[in-house]
Each structure stands twice: as structure tokens, then as C-alpha cells.
Amino acid sequence: MDYGKTAPSVLEGVGGASNVESLGHCATRLRFVLRDASKADRAAVEAAPGVITVVESGGQFQVVIGNDVAKAYAEITRISGLGADKPRAQDGSASGSGSTGPAPRGNPLTRLVDVISSIFTPFLWTLAGAGLLKATIVLVTKLGLVAETSQEFTVLNAAGDGVFFFLPVLLAVTAAKRFGANQWTAMAIAGSLVYPAIGALNEAGVPVSFFGIPMVMVAYASSVIPVILAVYVQSFVERGLDKALPSSIRNFITPMLTILLMVPLTLLTIGPASDWAGQGASGLIGWLFGLSPAVAGAVLGGTWQIMVVFGIHWGLVPMMANDLAVQGHSLLYGPLVAASAAQGAAVLAVMLRTRSKSLKKLAGPAAVSSFLAGITEPAVYGVNLRLKKPFVYACIAGAVGGGIASAGGSASTAYIMPGLLSLSAYLEVGSFALQLAGVGVAVALSFGLTMALGFKDIPEDAAAEADGAARAEGPDEATDADATPERPAGEAFEVATPVEGRVVALTDVPDPVFSSGTLGDGAAVAPTSGEVHSPIDGTVVSVLPHAYGLRSPEGVEVLVHIGIDTVRLGGEHFTTAVRQGDHVRLGDPLGEVDLAAVEAAGYDTTTMVIVLDAAGTGVVRTTEHPEVEHSTVLLSLSPEHALTPVG
């Protein structure tokens, strides 16, 4: 399909780019939010090449494309500038070039964490890499390999410190996307805050005023809170100016007036207020650690990974950054290496104890990631949290080790990912010996508890492994875990259910795209468990938090779609265990969903299993049991369709 022809037809059919409030896509559909739904020509859109049908639901104009929806989305964003991060102003201009993203859901804390994570996530790895570089520079200077007075040190220090000095500029870009403000104007405002002459006014220590108004000067280099608040206010200023100004002058007068207003406003009010708030929060943390560093470290070390699971750890990131900017170190980092290493130790023990091939494959790389880089998501989501007990053991060990590490006032002097590779960032503040002792105790305790107390293994994987060993014909038999055995000629292709639950006829699904068979034939399951497993042997060709596309070696494409309209959750309550390109076997974990939370948010959790483009090929439901376990055969596909090799 030539989506170069599809895109302009669809765009014209929805009323043009100026009629689009926002555009996103899920596993099969382009999802438009239109300014004026009456301007859309549904018949014209459905007539566009590559369009299967149109569904208008929940305030969205949904254009069903099928498995290649990402290609159509990419072409529309290319020709229009639309997309989840590029909404248009009312006149079609790009003056509002940021994105408000999906509307935040949940309580105020949840919304705050969502905002913070969306602002920091795009350059998190850059911060982590620069933080690791800074920690390495500290190490080489301590070892005497580079003198702090040398020109080499100046260059290397600039390389590691530049991103932190100009952190307000980076935050301006991502905050503008989040709040729907103009990114370039936001960068201009942030650039004014770190302008050398402004910094000199702060360092001079003399009274400063602006047209007679006293100005409290603070240090804006490396700051976090002032620029985020400034860009938030900027978004409202721009929207007001866009409405008030005529289009003939709007494109250049709006940025001029916004900068003219926001720079003095930030320096006079937002900056000082946020600086006081930041210093207050930092002082509170220092007070808590002053009362009992060991207890404070134990609490944070034991709960850190729990906060990571729920995403609320992002609430501490601005506090860490503020501590680094104000005092050059952050006590919040003290217990975190122990907490991360404990997860790595638990997953290492799982790798040694489990009989599950899929867990062993996940556990090895996950352990390395947790230990060295402090990246625990693969360990937590892929292994420990799934097995539950190893996660608990690691949290207990993280509390013990974190308390020991913080007992000596250990703190990081750089923004880092808390792994062993970043330990040199702890050399300058507190007891480095206690930091090492805390990490060592956390690793030993987590590994020991997991090995000694054990966990409930995955019975279906263990049984499959035992069954495979029993059927082995000799040393020459292939043992590659990713290899898919040849299917005998004439044998029907079978698709299993990915979830446990109650089987539902596809025609009973309350979504016309699925129930009509437009995408393909299949069945649905009302799930009773949040674990999602692969229904076939094959390759993962697409991954969204709520949907997975898989392709078998014979070329059969299967869509697993969890819930109806759950794309609106933006991934909340979903975790994935696979990536695009991964090879999976029948029953391997694809991800998990918190069914209760999704239902509480008002969404149907019915899970669809669709054989794509299977109209007229003889897909039949093979199970007559209303209640099924995952990996139970659900669908059967006629051999003449299923056994046509691809490529």
C-alpha cells in the first residue's frame, strides 16, 4: 500500500490539519480529535486507499488502517506536522508547537508525577551518561591521572557538566511539549535565565532592581523548578495572545511579547518563590537525614523500587537535581545503589533456581543491567515482580543495605543512574566505606533470601522443559530456544488464548471494528488474570502497552488487543516484557495489566485475539469451554492458509 496516497486523502477528509486538535495511533487505528466534527467527511475517508473503516467513538474520529497503521501515521505527520507531539494552532500555523499530550488522569499526585516523568524522560539517558562521565572524572582526579588545574580537566569537566549547567534549556524544550507552549520561545526564556550577565548579578551580592522593583537573585544554572513553572505560565500567555492578536502579526509579536513578559516575571516572582520552595524541601530532607541517616536511608532504600513500579520516583528527581544545584550533592542518592543492586542479586538467584527457559533468558541481562547501570526495569517487570517473592526479598535487602550506606552520610555529587559503574560519584561526600558495605550487604542478603526461601516457579514453562527433555532423540537434536519446529504438512495452524478468563464471541465485543470482523476473524476473552502470554510461536512485530502484533514463521499475523479504547490510558496500568523483534514461544510472557485499575478507570478489559487479514480462510473457534487458561487452544486456521511460507 502506498501511504503517500492515503495520507493526503485522510487528512483532507477530516477537514485538514487546521481541524485537528491532536493525532495519535494505537495498534490498528489513527485516532483524531477534531476541532469541528461536522467538517469531517466520513465517506471520503473510508474511500481513501488503505482505510478499512471509520469509527466515531468517545470524542475521537478513528480511522482503522490495520497492522500498518504506523506507516500511515508517519506519512500524515510528515506532510502535516501533526502528531501526538505536534498539534496545530487554530489557523493551522505551528505557533503552538508543543503538546499537552493525553489529559492527565487520577489524583493530583498521579498527575504531578505524570507531568514530571514526561518532562524528564526524553533526556534521562543523556543526564545519566553525563552523570557517569562526571563520576569517572572524579575518579581519575582522585587517582591523580588528571590534575584539576590542567586544561585537560577543564575540557573533560565541561563535557560532563555542560548538560547540567544548561539543564533549564533542556527542561524548557520538554516542558513546552508537555504544556503546549512554543519550544523555541521557551528556550529563549531559559537562555535568559542562564545568561552570563544574569549570573553575574547573582554572584555580585549587591541589591538588584527592575524599574524600582526589588529583585531577589538566585542561581538558575542547573535549576529545575523555575523553568518548568515559567514554561507552564508561558503556555497560558501564548494562548491568550494567539486569541487576541490578528493572524498577520501573530507569528512574531506573540514570541516577542511572551519573552518580554516572562523573563522579568520569572526573575521577579517565579524564580525566587521556586528557589525558596526547593531550598525548603532540600532542608526537610537534610533534617530527616540529620535525625537518623540510617532510618531515612532504610526507608528510601526499601521503598525506592516500589516507587519505581508506580512511577512516583519521578517526584524525587527535581529534588535531587535541586540538591545538586544548591549544595553540590544529594543525600537522596545514598541508599539507591544498594536498592538497585538488591534487585540484581534477586534476579541472579532466580536465574540459578528457575527451570523456566524464558526466565533464564530474561534474568541474565536483567541482572547485569541492575548491577552495573542501576537500570532495574528489566529485572523488576520481567522477573522479580512477576514472581513476587524475589521482589519482596530485594526490597527488604534494599532497606538494610540502604540504611548502612546512608549511616555515614553518603551522597552523590552528580546526577547518575545508581549502579556500580557510578560509585565514584560517592567518593567526595560521606563514608565511601559504608556505601560499599551497604551495597555488599544488600546483594548478599537479597541473593541469600531468594536462594534459601525460593519462589513459586512458572509451572507451564517447567513442564514444557521437562516434556521437551523427555522427547529428546539424542545429542544432535536442535536445542535453540528460539527455533520453531517444522509444522507437519496438512496440520491446522492453532492460536492459543493469551489470558485466563471467559471466552466471548467476537460478535459480542462492544467495538464494531472487532465485532464486524473488519480486521480479521478471531475470538475474545474476558480476562480474570492480568498476565498476558504469547498465543503462538513467532516474532513480535509491534508492541504497544495494550496491544501486541505477532507473526509466525508461516506468515500468520495475530493481534492481541487488551481492552477497548485502552490506548487512552497512555500505557498506565500496563507493563510490557518484550520488544519489537523479539522471538517468543507459545506461552512466553508478553506483559501484564492491572485489570482492576483499568476497570476502575472506566475501560472494558475484554481481550481480542485476531488473525489479521484472515477473511474467508477458515478461522474457527476450537474450544467449547467457557473458562480457559492461557495457552489453551482458542482458534484453528485452515492449513492451506497457515502453511504458506513467507519470504
XYZ file of C-alpha atoms in Angstrom:
647
model
C 0.000 0.000 0.000
C 1.282 3.453 -0.945
C 0.508 5.529 2.130
C 1.801 8.571 0.265
C -1.634 8.483 -1.419
C -3.556 7.508 1.704
C -2.282 10.300 3.943
C -3.458 13.361 1.960
C -6.847 11.773 1.313
C -7.380 11.068 5.005
C -6.121 14.497 6.018
C -8.450 16.212 3.558
C -11.336 14.017 4.692
C -11.018 15.026 8.335
C -11.192 18.707 7.398
C -7.498 19.488 7.014
C -4.697 19.974 9.538
C -6.332 23.097 10.969
C -9.331 20.999 12.049
C -7.179 18.534 14.017
C -6.740 19.145 17.747
C -4.468 16.120 18.161
C -3.490 12.908 16.410
C -2.230 9.622 17.778
C -2.485 5.971 16.891
C -2.925 2.610 18.577
C -2.327 -0.866 17.204
C -4.744 -0.547 14.286
C -6.262 2.956 14.175
C -5.401 6.565 13.581
C -7.087 8.488 16.388
C -8.049 12.072 15.524
C -9.505 14.563 17.966
C -11.207 17.122 15.723
C -11.998 20.745 16.470
C -15.238 20.564 14.484
C -16.535 17.040 13.795
C -19.056 18.367 11.260
C -16.210 19.241 8.871
C -15.148 15.589 8.565
C -16.347 13.620 5.523
C -16.585 10.038 6.744
C -17.398 8.597 3.331
C -14.389 10.309 1.761
C -12.064 8.975 4.450
C -13.406 5.427 4.074
C -12.860 5.683 0.318
C -9.167 6.500 0.785
C -6.817 3.672 -0.239
C -5.718 1.580 2.720
C -8.574 2.644 5.002
C -10.666 -0.245 6.312
C -13.397 1.723 8.038
C -14.080 4.724 10.281
C -15.353 4.593 13.849
C -16.559 7.673 15.743
C -16.385 6.919 19.441
C -15.506 8.659 22.691
C -14.974 12.029 21.040
C -12.464 10.573 18.573
C -12.571 10.150 14.815
C -10.913 6.743 14.481
C -9.595 5.705 11.074
C -8.956 1.959 11.001
C -5.879 1.069 8.927
C -4.851 -2.280 10.363
C -1.412 -3.621 11.113
C 0.395 -0.932 9.069
C -1.159 1.970 10.948
C 2.283 3.259 11.960
C 3.187 3.792 8.287
C 0.052 5.828 7.642
C 0.656 7.816 10.833
C 4.255 8.560 9.848
C 3.196 9.818 6.417
C 0.443 12.058 7.823
C 2.811 13.588 10.381
C 5.405 14.103 7.636
C 3.133 16.086 5.351
C 1.205 17.986 8.024
C 3.384 18.344 11.102
C 0.579 16.808 13.135
C 1.113 14.074 15.670
C 0.992 13.387 19.372
C 3.756 15.962 19.929
C 2.812 18.481 17.217
C -0.721 19.868 17.464
C -1.640 22.857 15.354
C -2.956 26.280 16.173
C -6.473 27.143 15.090
C -5.252 28.679 11.833
C -3.018 25.717 11.012
C 0.189 27.536 11.972
C 2.730 25.967 14.296
C 2.691 28.702 16.944
C 1.575 26.160 19.477
C 4.306 23.736 18.560
C 4.336 21.826 21.805
C 1.977 19.150 23.054
C -0.288 18.907 26.013
C -0.261 15.147 25.466
C -3.076 12.985 26.779
C -5.137 14.534 29.528
C -3.690 13.532 32.890
C -5.788 11.100 34.896
C -6.014 10.195 38.565
C -5.414 12.121 41.770
C -3.229 15.251 41.984
C -0.140 13.244 42.971
C -0.584 10.941 39.986
C -0.981 13.907 37.643
C 2.082 15.621 39.108
C 4.205 12.502 38.670
C 2.928 12.131 35.097
C 3.980 15.697 34.298
C 7.430 15.293 35.856
C 8.112 11.979 34.125
C 7.046 13.316 30.724
C 9.399 16.286 31.164
C 12.474 14.347 32.300
C 12.106 11.103 30.302
C 13.233 12.381 26.850
C 16.756 13.256 28.032
C 17.083 10.901 31.003
C 19.769 8.824 29.289
C 21.727 11.928 28.362
C 21.675 13.012 32.002
C 22.673 9.529 33.111
C 25.524 9.366 30.595
C 26.807 12.822 31.548
C 26.474 11.909 35.236
C 28.538 8.772 34.702
C 31.151 10.866 32.881
C 31.290 13.298 35.807
C 31.679 10.406 38.246
C 34.505 8.993 36.112
C 36.250 12.392 36.064
C 36.062 12.497 39.861
C 37.678 9.050 39.979
C 40.559 9.885 37.619
C 41.313 13.097 39.522
C 41.295 11.218 42.834
C 43.744 8.729 41.335
C 45.967 11.579 40.191
C 45.647 10.715 36.498
C 44.409 14.217 35.640
C 45.142 17.372 37.652
C 42.211 19.656 38.477
C 44.304 22.648 37.404
C 45.044 21.217 33.949
C 43.456 22.230 30.664
C 42.549 18.588 30.091
C 40.442 18.672 33.240
C 38.712 21.851 32.048
C 37.704 20.202 28.756
C 36.573 16.930 30.362
C 34.707 18.722 33.139
C 32.867 20.859 30.569
C 31.901 17.707 28.681
C 30.400 16.162 31.794
C 28.976 19.323 33.353
C 27.605 21.188 30.314
C 24.268 19.407 30.246
C 23.726 20.158 33.948
C 24.711 23.818 33.681
C 22.256 24.296 30.807
C 19.638 21.960 32.288
C 16.984 24.742 32.241
C 17.266 24.869 28.441
C 16.681 21.116 28.102
C 13.771 21.311 30.506
C 12.326 24.208 28.525
C 12.090 22.010 25.423
C 10.353 19.066 27.084
C 8.163 21.231 29.336
C 6.997 23.157 26.271
C 5.983 19.885 24.630
C 4.126 18.826 27.747
C 2.298 22.123 28.302
C 1.628 23.019 24.666
C 3.953 26.039 24.538
C 6.288 27.133 21.757
C 9.572 25.264 22.281
C 11.795 27.948 20.768
C 10.265 30.704 22.861
C 10.671 28.504 25.935
C 14.349 28.010 25.088
C 14.778 31.773 24.730
C 13.296 32.290 28.204
C 15.515 29.577 29.694
C 18.555 31.015 27.906
C 17.869 34.378 29.549
C 17.902 32.740 32.991
C 21.393 31.277 32.469
C 22.688 34.332 30.579
C 26.178 35.206 31.970
C 25.202 38.761 32.939
C 22.241 37.482 34.966
C 24.528 35.034 36.725
C 26.958 37.871 37.436
C 24.179 39.885 39.121
C 23.546 36.959 41.445
C 27.235 36.483 42.237
C 27.857 40.192 42.851
C 25.804 40.131 46.033
C 24.536 43.694 45.599
C 20.883 44.875 45.570
C 19.196 44.415 42.179
C 16.012 46.072 40.969
C 13.892 46.189 37.839
C 12.309 49.630 37.271
C 12.401 50.178 41.019
C 11.021 46.738 41.901
C 13.477 44.840 44.145
C 14.655 41.624 42.516
C 15.803 38.629 44.590
C 18.575 36.997 42.560
C 19.106 33.236 42.643
C 21.331 30.830 40.707
C 19.486 29.500 37.670
C 22.250 27.339 36.180
C 21.335 23.668 36.789
C 17.985 24.712 38.312
C 14.814 22.714 37.695
C 11.673 24.182 39.208
C 11.846 27.803 37.948
C 11.922 26.997 34.247
C 9.175 24.350 34.498
C 6.863 26.826 36.204
C 7.856 29.577 33.783
C 7.017 27.449 30.740
C 3.725 26.431 32.324
C 2.757 30.100 32.676
C 4.133 30.779 29.171
C 1.652 28.302 27.697
C -1.285 30.381 29.009
C 0.276 33.663 27.911
C 0.750 32.367 24.365
C -2.785 31.049 24.103
C -4.151 34.390 25.267
C -2.009 36.335 22.795
C -2.900 33.985 19.927
C -6.568 34.713 20.520
C -6.098 38.463 20.880
C -3.676 39.191 18.034
C -4.574 39.242 14.330
C -3.006 36.482 12.238
C -0.969 38.999 10.190
C 1.308 39.812 13.144
C 0.737 36.866 15.484
C 3.731 34.747 14.423
C 6.345 37.292 15.505
C 4.521 39.502 18.017
C 3.431 36.554 20.197
C 7.026 35.361 20.837
C 8.231 38.934 21.386
C 5.580 39.799 23.961
C 5.863 36.392 25.639
C 9.630 36.744 26.147
C 9.242 40.371 27.220
C 6.690 39.382 29.872
C 8.037 36.030 31.046
C 11.719 36.854 31.622
C 11.103 39.700 34.133
C 8.157 37.809 35.661
C 10.319 34.741 36.227
C 13.199 36.742 37.705
C 10.866 38.752 39.962
C 8.457 36.082 41.216
C 8.671 32.538 39.858
C 12.408 32.147 40.336
C 12.659 33.359 43.937
C 9.474 31.518 45.006
C 10.562 28.209 43.482
C 14.062 28.646 44.892
C 12.631 29.095 48.396
C 10.406 26.042 47.903
C 13.326 23.984 46.624
C 15.555 25.010 49.484
C 12.769 24.206 51.913
C 12.296 20.702 50.515
C 16.039 20.136 50.478
C 16.252 21.392 54.049
C 13.495 19.000 55.139
C 15.333 16.058 53.617
C 18.539 17.177 55.256
C 16.675 17.463 58.572
C 15.293 13.915 58.248
C 18.705 12.534 57.397
C 20.122 14.599 60.251
C 17.744 12.973 62.737
C 18.727 9.479 61.671
C 20.553 8.906 58.378
C 20.275 5.153 58.837
C 16.490 5.178 59.288
C 15.957 7.642 56.435
C 18.214 5.550 54.188
C 16.426 2.344 55.156
C 13.014 3.801 54.344
C 14.152 5.129 50.974
C 16.198 2.004 50.147
C 13.280 -0.273 50.919
C 10.631 1.718 49.059
C 12.614 3.002 46.073
C 11.754 0.129 43.734
C 8.119 0.248 44.844
C 8.096 3.923 43.866
C 9.686 2.966 40.533
C 6.896 0.450 39.877
C 4.217 3.091 40.436
C 6.229 5.819 38.728
C 6.198 8.114 41.753
C 10.007 8.103 41.972
C 9.849 10.892 39.404
C 8.600 13.132 42.190
C 12.055 12.948 43.780
C 14.017 13.739 40.607
C 13.538 17.537 40.816
C 14.537 17.396 44.489
C 17.719 15.511 43.596
C 18.526 17.962 40.829
C 17.822 20.885 43.154
C 20.101 19.431 45.838
C 22.892 19.053 43.291
C 22.414 22.636 42.122
C 22.177 24.163 45.616
C 24.640 22.160 47.674
C 26.596 20.089 45.156
C 25.380 16.711 46.414
C 22.157 14.853 47.191
C 21.625 12.593 50.200
C 18.666 11.038 48.391
C 21.129 9.067 46.274
C 22.767 7.479 49.345
C 20.693 4.266 49.557
C 19.853 3.863 45.872
C 22.818 1.784 44.670
C 22.010 -0.765 47.388
C 18.349 -0.805 46.317
C 19.234 -1.362 42.645
C 21.912 -3.959 43.341
C 19.485 -5.887 45.560
C 17.115 -6.328 42.612
C 20.038 -7.518 40.501
C 21.045 -10.063 43.148
C 17.494 -11.400 43.408
C 17.151 -11.839 39.672
C 20.544 -13.556 39.566
C 19.306 -16.050 42.152
C 16.155 -16.575 40.083
C 18.307 -17.369 37.062
C 20.104 -20.072 39.048
C 16.955 -21.588 40.595
C 14.301 -21.427 37.895
C 13.611 -24.214 35.426
C 11.937 -21.762 33.061
C 13.941 -21.104 29.908
C 12.167 -17.817 29.310
C 13.028 -16.572 32.807
C 16.656 -17.640 32.473
C 16.918 -15.695 29.209
C 15.472 -12.580 30.845
C 17.314 -12.870 34.146
C 20.907 -12.775 32.918
C 20.814 -9.445 31.052
C 18.459 -8.012 33.694
C 20.981 -8.774 36.444
C 23.807 -7.098 34.510
C 21.651 -4.029 33.863
C 20.684 -3.729 37.539
C 24.200 -4.217 38.896
C 26.238 -2.104 36.524
C 23.897 0.625 35.305
C 21.234 0.768 38.027
C 18.541 0.098 35.400
C 16.181 -2.233 37.230
C 13.099 -2.198 34.994
C 14.028 -5.448 33.149
C 14.636 -7.211 36.472
C 11.589 -5.801 38.215
C 8.994 -6.067 35.451
C 10.381 -9.080 33.638
C 11.223 -11.338 36.589
C 11.081 -10.244 40.233
C 7.691 -8.559 40.343
C 6.183 -11.335 38.276
C 7.377 -13.915 40.815
C 6.522 -11.550 43.720
C 8.709 -13.071 46.448
C 12.095 -12.127 44.895
C 10.858 -8.552 44.625
C 9.940 -8.532 48.331
C 13.289 -10.056 49.287
C 15.111 -7.391 47.275
C 13.117 -4.581 48.911
C 13.987 -5.931 52.374
C 17.649 -6.157 51.398
C 17.500 -2.666 49.882
C 16.219 -1.304 53.196
C 19.017 -2.944 55.194
C 21.753 -2.013 52.726
C 20.353 1.485 52.208
C 20.358 2.131 55.934
C 24.008 1.101 56.181
C 25.009 3.175 53.131
C 23.286 6.288 54.459
C 24.504 5.858 58.034
C 27.759 7.557 57.110
C 26.113 10.453 55.239
C 26.877 9.040 51.782
C 25.658 11.226 48.908
C 26.211 11.535 45.168
C 27.811 14.609 43.659
C 26.361 14.002 40.174
C 23.092 13.026 38.524
C 23.599 9.298 37.974
C 21.802 6.054 37.438
C 22.533 4.282 40.747
C 24.673 1.366 39.585
C 28.122 0.035 40.386
C 29.629 1.923 37.446
C 28.624 5.190 39.138
C 30.068 4.509 42.600
C 32.840 7.039 42.062
C 30.201 9.776 42.389
C 30.044 8.881 46.103
C 33.749 9.403 46.796
C 33.583 13.025 47.949
C 30.700 13.099 50.448
C 30.196 10.850 53.463
C 31.706 7.457 54.182
C 32.543 5.619 50.990
C 33.405 2.527 53.036
C 29.872 2.369 54.461
C 28.451 2.901 50.975
C 30.373 -0.161 49.754
C 29.365 -2.106 52.853
C 25.704 -1.249 52.322
C 25.785 -2.386 48.708
C 27.574 -5.601 49.669
C 25.094 -6.424 52.427
C 22.124 -5.689 50.127
C 23.497 -8.008 47.435
C 24.313 -10.829 49.836
C 21.002 -10.604 51.705
C 18.855 -10.408 48.568
C 20.670 -13.282 46.877
C 20.607 -15.382 50.064
C 16.910 -14.864 50.754
C 15.941 -15.711 47.194
C 18.089 -18.827 47.092
C 17.099 -20.030 50.579
C 13.387 -19.182 50.691
C 12.715 -19.620 46.993
C 9.645 -18.686 44.971
C 6.863 -20.290 43.010
C 8.303 -21.187 39.632
C 6.297 -20.963 36.424
C 4.785 -24.434 36.142
C 3.895 -24.373 32.460
C 7.455 -23.430 31.458
C 8.970 -26.011 33.804
C 6.602 -28.688 32.489
C 7.334 -27.795 28.909
C 11.047 -28.037 29.567
C 10.661 -31.448 31.221
C 8.457 -32.642 28.395
C 10.966 -31.453 25.833
C 13.771 -33.282 27.610
C 11.749 -36.484 27.697
C 11.168 -36.343 23.944
C 14.771 -35.564 23.053
C 16.069 -38.014 20.478
C 19.765 -37.502 21.022
C 22.642 -35.033 21.124
C 22.098 -33.891 17.550
C 18.589 -32.564 18.196
C 18.311 -28.766 17.937
C 18.024 -27.076 21.312
C 17.868 -23.418 20.302
C 15.156 -21.836 22.433
C 14.153 -19.566 19.566
C 13.927 -22.333 16.972
C 10.413 -23.185 15.822
C 9.812 -26.808 14.837
C 8.544 -27.551 11.353
C 4.782 -27.973 11.237
C 3.710 -31.202 9.557
C 2.061 -30.720 6.175
C -1.711 -30.618 6.382
C -1.796 -29.730 10.062
C -4.007 -26.790 11.010
C -2.401 -23.689 12.491
C -3.530 -23.131 16.067
C -3.748 -19.923 18.077
C -3.970 -20.124 21.866
C -5.622 -17.750 24.299
C -3.138 -15.226 25.720
C -5.011 -14.737 29.009
C -7.035 -16.704 31.515
C -10.730 -15.957 31.594
C -14.112 -16.441 29.964
C -14.343 -16.872 26.187
C -16.500 -14.303 24.415
C -17.693 -14.470 20.813
C -16.068 -11.795 18.692
C -19.501 -10.635 17.524
C -20.368 -9.798 21.149
C -17.440 -7.392 21.598
C -18.776 -3.810 22.018
C -16.473 -2.352 19.376
C -17.642 -2.513 15.751
C -14.131 -2.753 14.312
C -13.535 -6.020 16.138
C -17.075 -7.416 16.212
C -17.615 -6.886 12.477
C -14.506 -8.890 11.585
C -13.131 -5.905 9.691
C -9.602 -6.551 10.917
C -9.896 -10.318 10.734
C -11.545 -13.309 12.352
C -10.904 -14.433 15.897
C -12.342 -14.549 19.395
C -12.222 -12.622 22.648
C -11.646 -13.421 26.296
C -12.908 -11.565 29.365
C -9.727 -11.901 31.439
C -9.541 -12.920 35.081
C -5.751 -12.602 35.300
C -3.540 -9.705 34.255
C -0.745 -11.866 32.822
C -0.571 -11.794 29.009
C 1.192 -14.616 27.158
C 2.105 -15.270 23.549
C -0.628 -17.205 21.725
C 1.798 -18.541 19.076
C 5.431 -19.248 18.303
C 6.824 -16.358 16.283
C 8.274 -12.858 16.177
C 6.975 -9.733 17.910
C 6.350 -7.252 15.091
C 4.716 -4.465 17.120
C 4.466 -3.562 20.788
C 2.146 -1.085 22.458
C 1.374 -1.274 26.169
C -2.129 -2.521 25.389
C -1.549 -4.469 22.164
C 0.909 -6.896 20.607
C 1.345 -7.915 16.977
C 2.965 -11.304 16.310
C 3.963 -13.115 13.127
C 4.507 -16.874 12.863
C 7.253 -18.409 10.659
C 4.474 -19.327 8.210
C 3.418 -15.697 7.931
C 0.262 -15.777 10.054
C -0.182 -12.425 11.815
C -2.008 -12.354 15.138
C -3.111 -9.277 17.076
C -3.594 -9.427 20.847
C -5.530 -6.320 21.876
C -6.126 -5.813 25.610
C -9.280 -3.854 26.313
C -11.389 -1.410 24.352
C -10.109 2.146 23.860
C -7.382 1.426 26.429
C -4.929 3.352 24.255
C -6.295 6.422 26.044
C -4.611 5.292 29.234
C -1.273 6.132 27.633
C 0.319 2.925 28.955
C -0.828 3.493 32.547
C -1.517 0.188 34.356
C 0.280 -1.797 31.614
C 3.800 -3.265 31.588
C 5.499 -4.997 28.675
C 8.030 -7.837 28.830
C 9.008 -7.953 25.141
C 10.315 -5.625 22.460
C 9.765 -5.405 18.736
C 11.873 -8.070 17.011
C 11.906 -10.493 19.947
C 11.296 -14.184 19.235
C 8.704 -15.787 21.511
C 7.366 -19.274 22.071
C 3.798 -20.221 22.864
C 3.119 -19.243 26.481
C 6.039 -16.827 26.854
C 5.131 -13.661 28.802
C 4.276 -10.604 26.711
C 3.348 -8.287 29.564
C 0.937 -7.599 32.393
C -2.072 -5.388 33.021
C -3.658 -4.243 36.270
C -7.204 -5.269 35.415
C -8.776 -3.706 38.493
C -7.139 -0.346 37.819
C -8.154 -0.371 34.139
C -11.747 -1.215 35.033
C -11.747 1.440 37.761
C -10.688 3.956 35.107
C -13.851 3.058 33.183
C -12.491 0.772 30.457
C -13.633 -2.657 29.247
C -10.781 -5.190 29.645
C -12.053 -7.719 27.095
C -9.023 -9.044 25.221
C -9.305 -9.690 21.497
C -7.302 -12.342 19.612
C -7.458 -11.558 15.895
C -5.924 -13.375 12.944
C -5.285 -10.396 10.678
C -6.388 -10.447 7.042
C -7.975 -13.838 7.586
C -11.353 -13.250 5.961
C -12.508 -16.355 4.147
C -9.584 -18.525 5.243
C -11.455 -20.759 7.630
C -10.656 -19.477 11.108
C -12.754 -21.421 13.600
C -13.005 -21.369 17.373
C -11.915 -24.755 18.658
C -12.697 -24.583 22.371
C -16.194 -25.027 23.677
C -15.184 -24.389 27.293
C -16.402 -21.036 28.621
C -13.488 -20.768 31.072
C -9.942 -21.124 29.719
C -6.399 -20.893 30.986
C -3.744 -19.111 28.987
C -2.128 -21.229 26.240
C -5.391 -23.190 25.758
C -6.022 -23.574 22.018
C -8.598 -20.960 21.058
C -8.559 -20.739 17.253
C -7.676 -23.015 14.360
C -6.681 -21.825 10.898
C -7.004 -23.942 7.771
C -3.691 -25.474 6.589
C -3.799 -24.040 3.080
C -3.639 -20.522 4.540
C -1.387 -21.155 7.510
C 1.289 -23.200 5.815
C 2.289 -20.809 3.074
C 5.928 -19.975 3.938
C 6.915 -16.322 3.965
C 9.982 -14.727 2.382
